[in-house]
Short mmCIF file of C-alpha atoms in Angstrom, two decimals:
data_model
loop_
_atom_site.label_atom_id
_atom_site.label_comp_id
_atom_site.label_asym_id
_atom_site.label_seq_id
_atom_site.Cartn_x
_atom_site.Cartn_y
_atom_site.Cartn_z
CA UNK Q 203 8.23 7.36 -24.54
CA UNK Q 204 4.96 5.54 -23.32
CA UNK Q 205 1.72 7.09 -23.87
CA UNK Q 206 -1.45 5.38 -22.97
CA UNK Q 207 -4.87 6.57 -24.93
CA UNK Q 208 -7.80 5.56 -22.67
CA UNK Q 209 -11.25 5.93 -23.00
CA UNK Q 210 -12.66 9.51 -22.71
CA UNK Q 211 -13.27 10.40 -18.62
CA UNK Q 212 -16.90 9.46 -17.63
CA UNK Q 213 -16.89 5.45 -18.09
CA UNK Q 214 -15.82 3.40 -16.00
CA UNK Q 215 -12.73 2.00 -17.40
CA UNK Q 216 -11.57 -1.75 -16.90
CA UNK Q 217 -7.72 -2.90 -16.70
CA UNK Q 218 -8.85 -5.23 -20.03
CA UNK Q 219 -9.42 -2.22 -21.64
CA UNK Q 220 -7.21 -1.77 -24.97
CA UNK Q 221 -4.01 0.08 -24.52
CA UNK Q 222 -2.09 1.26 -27.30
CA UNK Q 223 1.73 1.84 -26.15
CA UNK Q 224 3.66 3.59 -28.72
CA UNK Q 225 7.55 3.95 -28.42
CA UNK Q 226 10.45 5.99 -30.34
CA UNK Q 227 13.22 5.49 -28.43
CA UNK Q 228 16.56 7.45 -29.95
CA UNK Q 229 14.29 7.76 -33.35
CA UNK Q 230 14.68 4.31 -33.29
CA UNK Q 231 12.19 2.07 -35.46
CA UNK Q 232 10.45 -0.87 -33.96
CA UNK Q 233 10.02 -2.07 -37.19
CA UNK Q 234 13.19 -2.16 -37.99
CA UNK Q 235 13.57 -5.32 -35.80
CA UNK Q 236 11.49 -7.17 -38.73
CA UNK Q 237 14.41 -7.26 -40.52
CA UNK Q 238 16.20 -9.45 -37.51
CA UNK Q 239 15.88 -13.00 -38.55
CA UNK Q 240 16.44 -14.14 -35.29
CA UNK Q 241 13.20 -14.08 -33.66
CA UNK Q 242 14.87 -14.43 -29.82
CA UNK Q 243 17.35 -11.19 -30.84
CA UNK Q 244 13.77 -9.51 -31.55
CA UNK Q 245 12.40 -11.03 -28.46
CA UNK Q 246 15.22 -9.24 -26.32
CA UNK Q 247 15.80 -6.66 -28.13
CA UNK Q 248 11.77 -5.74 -27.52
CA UNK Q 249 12.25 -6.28 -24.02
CA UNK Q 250 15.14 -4.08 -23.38
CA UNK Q 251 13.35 -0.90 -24.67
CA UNK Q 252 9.97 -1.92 -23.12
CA UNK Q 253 11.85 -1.59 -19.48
CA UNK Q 254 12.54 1.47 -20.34
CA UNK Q 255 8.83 2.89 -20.13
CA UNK Q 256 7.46 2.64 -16.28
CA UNK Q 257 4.01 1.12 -17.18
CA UNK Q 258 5.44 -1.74 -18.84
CA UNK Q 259 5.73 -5.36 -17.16
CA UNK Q 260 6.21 -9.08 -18.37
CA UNK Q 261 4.63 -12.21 -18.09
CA UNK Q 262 7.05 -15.28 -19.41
CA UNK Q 263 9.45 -13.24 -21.22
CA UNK Q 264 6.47 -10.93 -23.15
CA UNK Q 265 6.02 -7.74 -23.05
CA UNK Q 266 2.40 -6.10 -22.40
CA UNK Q 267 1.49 -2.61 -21.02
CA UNK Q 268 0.01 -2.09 -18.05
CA UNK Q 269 -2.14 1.29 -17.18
CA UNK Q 270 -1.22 3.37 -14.43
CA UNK Q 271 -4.46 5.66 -12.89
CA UNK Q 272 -5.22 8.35 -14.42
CA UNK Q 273 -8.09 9.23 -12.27
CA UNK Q 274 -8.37 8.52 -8.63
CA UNK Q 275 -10.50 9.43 -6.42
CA UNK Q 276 -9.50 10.39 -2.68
CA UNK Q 277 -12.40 9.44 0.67
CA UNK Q 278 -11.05 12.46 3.86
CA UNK Q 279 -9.08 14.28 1.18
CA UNK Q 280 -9.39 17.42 3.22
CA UNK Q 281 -7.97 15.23 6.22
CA UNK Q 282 -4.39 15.71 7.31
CA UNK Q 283 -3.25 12.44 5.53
CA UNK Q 284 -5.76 13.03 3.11
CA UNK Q 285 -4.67 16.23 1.34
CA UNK Q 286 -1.23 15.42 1.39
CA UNK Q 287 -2.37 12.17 -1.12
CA UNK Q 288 -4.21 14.57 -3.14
CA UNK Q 289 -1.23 16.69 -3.39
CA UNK Q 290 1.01 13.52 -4.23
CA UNK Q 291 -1.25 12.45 -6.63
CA UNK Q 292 -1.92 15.73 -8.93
CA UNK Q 293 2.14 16.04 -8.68
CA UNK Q 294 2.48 12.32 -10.58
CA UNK Q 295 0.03 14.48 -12.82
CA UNK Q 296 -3.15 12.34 -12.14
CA UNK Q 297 -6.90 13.61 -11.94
CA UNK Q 298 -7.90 13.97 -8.68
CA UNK Q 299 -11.60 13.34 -7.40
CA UNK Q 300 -11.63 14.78 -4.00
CA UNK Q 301 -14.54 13.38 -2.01
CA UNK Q 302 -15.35 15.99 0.65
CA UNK Q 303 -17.99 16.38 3.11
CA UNK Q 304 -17.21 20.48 3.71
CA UNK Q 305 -16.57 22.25 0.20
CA UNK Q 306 -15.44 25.44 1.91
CA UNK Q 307 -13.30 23.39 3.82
CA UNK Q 308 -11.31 21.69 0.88
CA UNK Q 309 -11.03 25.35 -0.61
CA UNK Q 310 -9.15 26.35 2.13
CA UNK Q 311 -6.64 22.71 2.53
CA UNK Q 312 -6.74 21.87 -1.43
CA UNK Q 313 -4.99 22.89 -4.33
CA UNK Q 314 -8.43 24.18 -6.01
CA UNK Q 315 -6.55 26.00 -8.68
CA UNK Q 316 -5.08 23.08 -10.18
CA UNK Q 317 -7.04 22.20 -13.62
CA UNK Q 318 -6.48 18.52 -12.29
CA UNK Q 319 -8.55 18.22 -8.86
CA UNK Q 320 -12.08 18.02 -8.56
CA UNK Q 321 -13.73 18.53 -5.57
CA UNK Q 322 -16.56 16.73 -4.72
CA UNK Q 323 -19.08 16.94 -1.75
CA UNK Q 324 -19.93 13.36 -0.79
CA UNK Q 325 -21.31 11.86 2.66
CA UNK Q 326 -19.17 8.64 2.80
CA UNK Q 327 -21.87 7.41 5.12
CA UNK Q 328 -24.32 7.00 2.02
CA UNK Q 329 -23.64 4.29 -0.81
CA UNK Q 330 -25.02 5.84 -3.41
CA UNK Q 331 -23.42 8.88 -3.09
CA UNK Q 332 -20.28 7.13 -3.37
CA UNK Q 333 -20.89 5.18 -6.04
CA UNK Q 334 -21.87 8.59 -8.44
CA UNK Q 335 -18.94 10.25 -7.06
CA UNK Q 336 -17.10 7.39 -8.79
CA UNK Q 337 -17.90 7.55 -12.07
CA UNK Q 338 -15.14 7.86 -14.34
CA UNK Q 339 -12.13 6.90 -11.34
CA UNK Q 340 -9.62 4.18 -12.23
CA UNK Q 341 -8.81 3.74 -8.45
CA UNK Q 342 -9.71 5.36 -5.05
CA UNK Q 343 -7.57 5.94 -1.74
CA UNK Q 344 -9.73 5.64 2.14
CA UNK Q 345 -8.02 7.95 3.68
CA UNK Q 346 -11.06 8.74 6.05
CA UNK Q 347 -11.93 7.55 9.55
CA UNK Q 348 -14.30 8.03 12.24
CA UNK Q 349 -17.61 8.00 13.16
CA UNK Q 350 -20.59 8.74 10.88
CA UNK Q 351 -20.82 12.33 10.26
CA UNK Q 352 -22.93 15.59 10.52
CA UNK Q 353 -20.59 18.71 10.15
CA UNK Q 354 -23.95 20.77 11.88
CA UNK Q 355 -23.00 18.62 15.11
CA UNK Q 356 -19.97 18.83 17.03
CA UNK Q 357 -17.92 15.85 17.69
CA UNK Q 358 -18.72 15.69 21.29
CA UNK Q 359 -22.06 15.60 20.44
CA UNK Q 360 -21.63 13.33 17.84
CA UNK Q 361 -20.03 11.09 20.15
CA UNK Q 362 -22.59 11.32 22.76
CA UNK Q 363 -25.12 10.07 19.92
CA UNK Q 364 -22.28 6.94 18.63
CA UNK Q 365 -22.09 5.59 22.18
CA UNK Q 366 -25.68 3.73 21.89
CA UNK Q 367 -24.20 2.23 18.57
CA UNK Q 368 -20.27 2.29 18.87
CA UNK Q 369 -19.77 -1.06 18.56
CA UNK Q 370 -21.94 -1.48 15.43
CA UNK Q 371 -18.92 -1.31 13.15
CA UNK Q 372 -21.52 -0.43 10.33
CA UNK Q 373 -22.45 2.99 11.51
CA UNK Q 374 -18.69 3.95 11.01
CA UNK Q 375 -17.94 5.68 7.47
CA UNK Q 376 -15.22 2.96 6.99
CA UNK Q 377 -17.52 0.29 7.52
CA UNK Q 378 -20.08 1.75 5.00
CA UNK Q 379 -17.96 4.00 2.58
CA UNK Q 380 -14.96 1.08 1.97
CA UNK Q 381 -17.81 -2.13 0.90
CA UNK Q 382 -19.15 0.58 -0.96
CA UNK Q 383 -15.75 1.77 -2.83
CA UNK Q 384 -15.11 -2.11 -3.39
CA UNK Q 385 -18.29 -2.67 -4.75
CA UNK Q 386 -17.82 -0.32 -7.18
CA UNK Q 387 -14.78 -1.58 -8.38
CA UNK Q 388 -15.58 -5.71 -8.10
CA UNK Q 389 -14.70 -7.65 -10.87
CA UNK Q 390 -12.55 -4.96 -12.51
CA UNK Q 391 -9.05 -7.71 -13.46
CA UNK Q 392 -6.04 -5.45 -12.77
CA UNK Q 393 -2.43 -5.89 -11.91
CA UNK Q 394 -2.70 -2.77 -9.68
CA UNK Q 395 -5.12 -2.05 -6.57
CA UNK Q 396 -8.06 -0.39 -7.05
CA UNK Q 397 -8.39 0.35 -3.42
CA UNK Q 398 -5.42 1.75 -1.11
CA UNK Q 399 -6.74 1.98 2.47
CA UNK Q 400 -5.14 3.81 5.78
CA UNK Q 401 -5.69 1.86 8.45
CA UNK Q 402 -4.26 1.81 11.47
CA UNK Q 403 -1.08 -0.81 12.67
CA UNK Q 404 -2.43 -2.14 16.33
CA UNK Q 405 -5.98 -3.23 14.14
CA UNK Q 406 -6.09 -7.01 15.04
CA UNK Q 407 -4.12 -6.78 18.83
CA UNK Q 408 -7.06 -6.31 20.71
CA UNK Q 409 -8.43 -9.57 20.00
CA UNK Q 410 -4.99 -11.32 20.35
CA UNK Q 411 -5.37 -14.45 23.24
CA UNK Q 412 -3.95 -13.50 26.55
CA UNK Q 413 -0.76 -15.95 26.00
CA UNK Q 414 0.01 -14.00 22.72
CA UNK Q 415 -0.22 -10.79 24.33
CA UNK Q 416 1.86 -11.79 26.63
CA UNK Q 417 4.33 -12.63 24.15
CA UNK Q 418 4.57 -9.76 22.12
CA UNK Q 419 4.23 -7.44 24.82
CA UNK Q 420 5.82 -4.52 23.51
CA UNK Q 421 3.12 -4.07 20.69
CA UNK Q 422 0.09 -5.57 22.62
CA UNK Q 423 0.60 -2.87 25.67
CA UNK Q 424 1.02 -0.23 23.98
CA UNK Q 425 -1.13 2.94 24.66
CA UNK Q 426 -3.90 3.28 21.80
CA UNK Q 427 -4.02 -1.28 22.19
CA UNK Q 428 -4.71 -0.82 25.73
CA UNK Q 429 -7.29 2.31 25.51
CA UNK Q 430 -8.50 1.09 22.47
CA UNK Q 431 -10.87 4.30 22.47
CA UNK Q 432 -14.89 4.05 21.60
CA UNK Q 433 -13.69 0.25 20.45
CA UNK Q 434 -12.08 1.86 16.99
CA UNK Q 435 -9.37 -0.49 16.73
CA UNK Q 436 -12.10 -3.36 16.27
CA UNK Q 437 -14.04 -1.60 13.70
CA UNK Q 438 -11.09 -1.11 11.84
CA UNK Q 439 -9.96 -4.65 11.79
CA UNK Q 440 -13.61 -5.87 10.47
CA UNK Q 441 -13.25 -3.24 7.69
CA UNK Q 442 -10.27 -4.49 6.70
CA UNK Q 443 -11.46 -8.06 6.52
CA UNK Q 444 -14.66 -6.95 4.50
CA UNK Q 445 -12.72 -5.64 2.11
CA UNK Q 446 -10.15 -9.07 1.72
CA UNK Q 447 -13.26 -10.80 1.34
CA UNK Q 448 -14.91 -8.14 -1.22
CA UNK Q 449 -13.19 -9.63 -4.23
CA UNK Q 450 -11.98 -5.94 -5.15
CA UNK Q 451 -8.01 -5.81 -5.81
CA UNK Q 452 -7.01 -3.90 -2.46
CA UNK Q 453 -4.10 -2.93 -0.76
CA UNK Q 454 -4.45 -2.24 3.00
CA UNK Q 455 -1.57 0.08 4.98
CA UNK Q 456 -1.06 0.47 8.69
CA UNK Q 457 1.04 3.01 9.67
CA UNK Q 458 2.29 3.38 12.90
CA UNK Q 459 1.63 6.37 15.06
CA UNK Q 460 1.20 9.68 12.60
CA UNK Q 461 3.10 11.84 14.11
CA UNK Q 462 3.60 15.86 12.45
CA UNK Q 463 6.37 16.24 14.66
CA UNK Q 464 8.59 13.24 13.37
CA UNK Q 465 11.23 14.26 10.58
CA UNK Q 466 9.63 13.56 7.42
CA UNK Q 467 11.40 12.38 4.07
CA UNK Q 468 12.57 9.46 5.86
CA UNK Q 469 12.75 5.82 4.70
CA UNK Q 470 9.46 3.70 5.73
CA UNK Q 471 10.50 0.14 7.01
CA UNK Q 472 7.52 -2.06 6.10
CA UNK Q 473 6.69 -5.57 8.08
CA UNK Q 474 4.07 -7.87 8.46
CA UNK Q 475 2.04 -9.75 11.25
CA UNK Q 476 0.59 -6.06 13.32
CA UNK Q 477 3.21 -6.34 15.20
CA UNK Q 478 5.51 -2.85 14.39
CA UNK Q 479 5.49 -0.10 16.87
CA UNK Q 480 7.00 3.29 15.86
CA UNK Q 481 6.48 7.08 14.64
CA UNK Q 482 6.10 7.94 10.85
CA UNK Q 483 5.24 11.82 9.85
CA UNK Q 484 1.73 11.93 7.75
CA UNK Q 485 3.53 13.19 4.68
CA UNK Q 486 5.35 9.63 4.70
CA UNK Q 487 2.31 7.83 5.01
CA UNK Q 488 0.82 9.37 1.76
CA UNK Q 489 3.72 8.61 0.27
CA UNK Q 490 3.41 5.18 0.97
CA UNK Q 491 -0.92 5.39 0.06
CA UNK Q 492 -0.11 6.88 -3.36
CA UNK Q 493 2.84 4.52 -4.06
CA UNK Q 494 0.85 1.58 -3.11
CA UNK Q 495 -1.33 2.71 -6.51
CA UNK Q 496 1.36 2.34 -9.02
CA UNK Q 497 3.01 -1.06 -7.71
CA UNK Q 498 1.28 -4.24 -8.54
CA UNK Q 499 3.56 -5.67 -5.59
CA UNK Q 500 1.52 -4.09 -3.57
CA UNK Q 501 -2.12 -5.74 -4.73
CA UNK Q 502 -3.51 -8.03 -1.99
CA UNK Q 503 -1.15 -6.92 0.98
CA UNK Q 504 -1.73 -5.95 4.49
CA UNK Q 505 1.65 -4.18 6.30
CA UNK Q 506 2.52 -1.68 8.50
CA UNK Q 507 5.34 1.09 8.80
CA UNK Q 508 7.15 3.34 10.11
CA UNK Q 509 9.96 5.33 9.56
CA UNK Q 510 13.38 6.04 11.35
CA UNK Q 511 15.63 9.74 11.75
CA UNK Q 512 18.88 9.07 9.49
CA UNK Q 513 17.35 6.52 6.93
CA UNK Q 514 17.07 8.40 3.63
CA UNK Q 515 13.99 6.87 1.44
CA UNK Q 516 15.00 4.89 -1.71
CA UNK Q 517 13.41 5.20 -5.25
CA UNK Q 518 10.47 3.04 -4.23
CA UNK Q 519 9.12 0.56 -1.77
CA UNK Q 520 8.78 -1.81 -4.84
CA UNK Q 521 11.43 -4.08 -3.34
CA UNK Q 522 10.38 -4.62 0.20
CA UNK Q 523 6.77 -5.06 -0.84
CA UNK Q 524 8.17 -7.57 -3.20
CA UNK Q 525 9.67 -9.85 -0.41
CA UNK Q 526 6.09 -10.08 1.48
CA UNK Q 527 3.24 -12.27 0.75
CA UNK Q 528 -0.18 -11.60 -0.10
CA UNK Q 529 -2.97 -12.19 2.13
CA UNK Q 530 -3.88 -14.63 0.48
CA UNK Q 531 -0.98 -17.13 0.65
CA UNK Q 532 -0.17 -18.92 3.68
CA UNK Q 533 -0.10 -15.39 5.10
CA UNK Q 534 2.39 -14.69 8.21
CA UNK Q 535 2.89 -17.31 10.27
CA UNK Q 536 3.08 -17.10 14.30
CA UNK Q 537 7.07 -17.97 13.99
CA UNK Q 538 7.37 -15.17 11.54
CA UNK Q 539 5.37 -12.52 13.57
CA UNK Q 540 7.46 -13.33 16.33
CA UNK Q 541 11.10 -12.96 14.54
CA UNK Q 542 10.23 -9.75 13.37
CA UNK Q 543 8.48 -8.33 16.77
CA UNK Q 544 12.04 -9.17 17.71
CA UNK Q 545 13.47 -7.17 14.72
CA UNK Q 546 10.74 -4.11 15.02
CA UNK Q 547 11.49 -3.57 19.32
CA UNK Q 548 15.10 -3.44 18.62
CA UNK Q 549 14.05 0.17 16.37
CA UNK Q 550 11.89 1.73 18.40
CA UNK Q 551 12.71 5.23 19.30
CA UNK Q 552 14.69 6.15 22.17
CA UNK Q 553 16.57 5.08 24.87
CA UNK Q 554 14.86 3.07 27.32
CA UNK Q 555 12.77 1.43 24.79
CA UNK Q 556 9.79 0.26 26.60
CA UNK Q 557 6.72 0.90 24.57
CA UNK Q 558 4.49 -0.78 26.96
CA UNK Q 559 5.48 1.65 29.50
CA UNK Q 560 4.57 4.34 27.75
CA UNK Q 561 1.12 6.49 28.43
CA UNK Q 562 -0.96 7.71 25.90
CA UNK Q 563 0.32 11.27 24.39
CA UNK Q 564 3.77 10.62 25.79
CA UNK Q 565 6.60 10.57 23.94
CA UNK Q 566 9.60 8.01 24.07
CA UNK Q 567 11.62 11.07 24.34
CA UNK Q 568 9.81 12.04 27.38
CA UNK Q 569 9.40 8.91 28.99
CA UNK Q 570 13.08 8.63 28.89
CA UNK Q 571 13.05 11.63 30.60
CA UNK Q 572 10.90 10.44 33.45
CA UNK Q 573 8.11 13.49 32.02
CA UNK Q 574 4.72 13.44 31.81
CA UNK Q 575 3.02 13.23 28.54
CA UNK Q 576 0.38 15.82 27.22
CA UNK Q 577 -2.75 13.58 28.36
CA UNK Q 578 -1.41 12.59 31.86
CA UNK Q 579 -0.05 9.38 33.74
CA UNK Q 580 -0.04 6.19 32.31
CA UNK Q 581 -3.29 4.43 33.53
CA UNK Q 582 -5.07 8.16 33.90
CA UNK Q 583 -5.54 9.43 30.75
CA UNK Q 584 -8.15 10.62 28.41
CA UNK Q 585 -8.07 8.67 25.57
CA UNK Q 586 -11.75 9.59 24.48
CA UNK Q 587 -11.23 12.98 24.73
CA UNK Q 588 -8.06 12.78 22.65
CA UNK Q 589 -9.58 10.53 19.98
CA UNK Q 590 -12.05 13.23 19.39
CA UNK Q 591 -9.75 15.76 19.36
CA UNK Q 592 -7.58 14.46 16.81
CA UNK Q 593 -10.52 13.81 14.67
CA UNK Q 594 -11.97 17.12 14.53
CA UNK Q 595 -8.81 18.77 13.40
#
């Protein structure tokens, strides 16, 4: 058994902090391995029942405990990707600090009954708000998107009153909420990120160079890349970099197109390089957001996913994450993007297999049908009026 005593909720606890890990295993002594005069039997014999406890990791063959959140706190959590990471989190039994911007909202979408969640009212357009509502967190998921917000407006007019600013990436709530989420955790030395945040995969095609595009065609054409709606795919990108450059130990994941339709429970395939095109179901993607927590593979990575109908998900995405670099490295390299656009366009869904052809709101299904998707022909259709659409539900 592994239990970790922490300070009491309220401070703002650091990954130095002093962990006591205390293990019976089989009412089996530690001390008892005193009496082993061979000090690399101890050594091993130490190791052995360390793996056994899932907080525990070594550095040159010694053991030292690691701690796992314990509090986290959760930006959109009454979002559809949003509540299903509060509801992954409070079942790994961890305190949940929902930050909502509609209480009555998160009453209705959140498990309020569980002694675990608090629920919060925050306006992730305002710093300081933020920063009180994360007092006492070991870690926080951005799970939120869109424009800044006023739940007294509608979106449309909302919109009407972001068009004069839309490409000011720091009226967006990611632009000011995420610095503000990393400043709060700066200088905090973990093995784990103290940030998870959903972006989107497609973030950095839109400023690809016309030969590049032309290259990787079947990602850089694809619907939301070419519509690139009120510029969001931009913004996005910048708040990704901000937060690189923050300092803050981050993890940053781009799922492909969230689609509640798409079977769920399925295995995510995770690459590199923004160049993965694909469908992965939202309860998949907060999977991945919560996973991303407990994993110190995943600490300074940027990847995307998606998943695929008859691939069964394994224990954890600790191995694949393993296998990629961090941003930080030499980072993905135009050979490498290019070998595994190759890879990701021989999985995409359906028949035909021509994401490029595809219009926005149609499915491959459908487009191997020769039908029309839900927001018209390719070329005609309303990508504005779908982006707002999908953010007001």
């Amino acid at each position: 058994q592994g239990v970790s005593h922490t300070r009491t909720p309220g401070e703002k606890e650091k990954d130095t902090k002093e962990t006591i890990v205390i293990f019976n295993i089989c009412e089996f002594d530690l001390t008892t391995l005193l009496f082993f005069q061979d000090i690399g039997i101890m050594l091993k014999l130490i190791r052995a029942v360390l793996i056994l406890a899932s907080s525990v990791f070594f550095n040159d063959g010694f053991a030292y405990a690691m701690a796992v959140p314990r509090k986290v706190a959760v930006a959109g959590a009454t979002g559809r990707t949003g509540s299903l990471v509060v509801k992954g989190l409070l079942e790994r039994g961890v305190d949940v600090v929902a930050l909502v911007r509609d209480v009555e909202k998160a009453n209705e979408k959140l498990p309020i009954d569980d002694e675990k969640l608090f629920v919060l009212k925050c306006d992730l357009g305002n710093e300081d708000e933020i920063t009180a509502c994360l007092d006492g967190c070991d870690s926080a998921v951005w799970a939120a998107s869109g424009f800044t917000d006023n739940r007294e407006n509608s979106w449309i007019v909302q919109l009407k009153k972001v068009l004069g600013f839309a490409f000011t990436p720091s009226k967006t709530i990611d632009a000011v909420g995420v610095p503000a989420m990393a400043k709060f955790f700066n200088g905090e030395d973990s093995e784990l990120a103290k940030i998870v945040m959903l972006s989107s995969a497609g973030v950095t095609r839109p400023s690809w160079d016309e030969s590049k595009k032309e290259r990787l065609v079947g990602c850089a054409d694809i619907p939301i890349v070419r519509l690139n709606p009120f510029n969001i795919l931009n913004i996005k990108a910048e708040c990704e970099e901000n937060l690189r450059k923050s300092g803050t130990k981050y993890c940053i994941f781009r799922p492909c197109g969230l689609n509640d339709s798409h079977p769920k429970g399925l295995r995510p395939i995770l690459s590199q390089g923004d160049v993965a095109v694909g469908r992965i179901n939202r309860s998949d993607a907060a999977r991945v957001l919560v996973e991303c927590l407990f994993v110190p593979e995943a600490e300074g990575k940027t990847f995307e996913s998606f998943t695929l109908e008859g691939l069964y998900p394994g224990e954890s995405i600790l191995s694949p994450l393993a296998r990629m670099p961090r941003d930080n490295d030499q980072g993905i390299s135009e050979e490498i993007a290019t070998a595994n656009y190759a890879m990701m366009q021989q999985l995409l869904p359906g028949t035909k297999q021509e994401s490029a052809s595809l219009a926005m709101g149609q499915t491959y299904e459908q487009f191997d049908k020769g039908e029309t998707g839900r927001l018209g022909e390719r070329g005609k259709e309303d990508a504005e009026g779908a982006f707002v659409t999908s953010n007001n539900n």
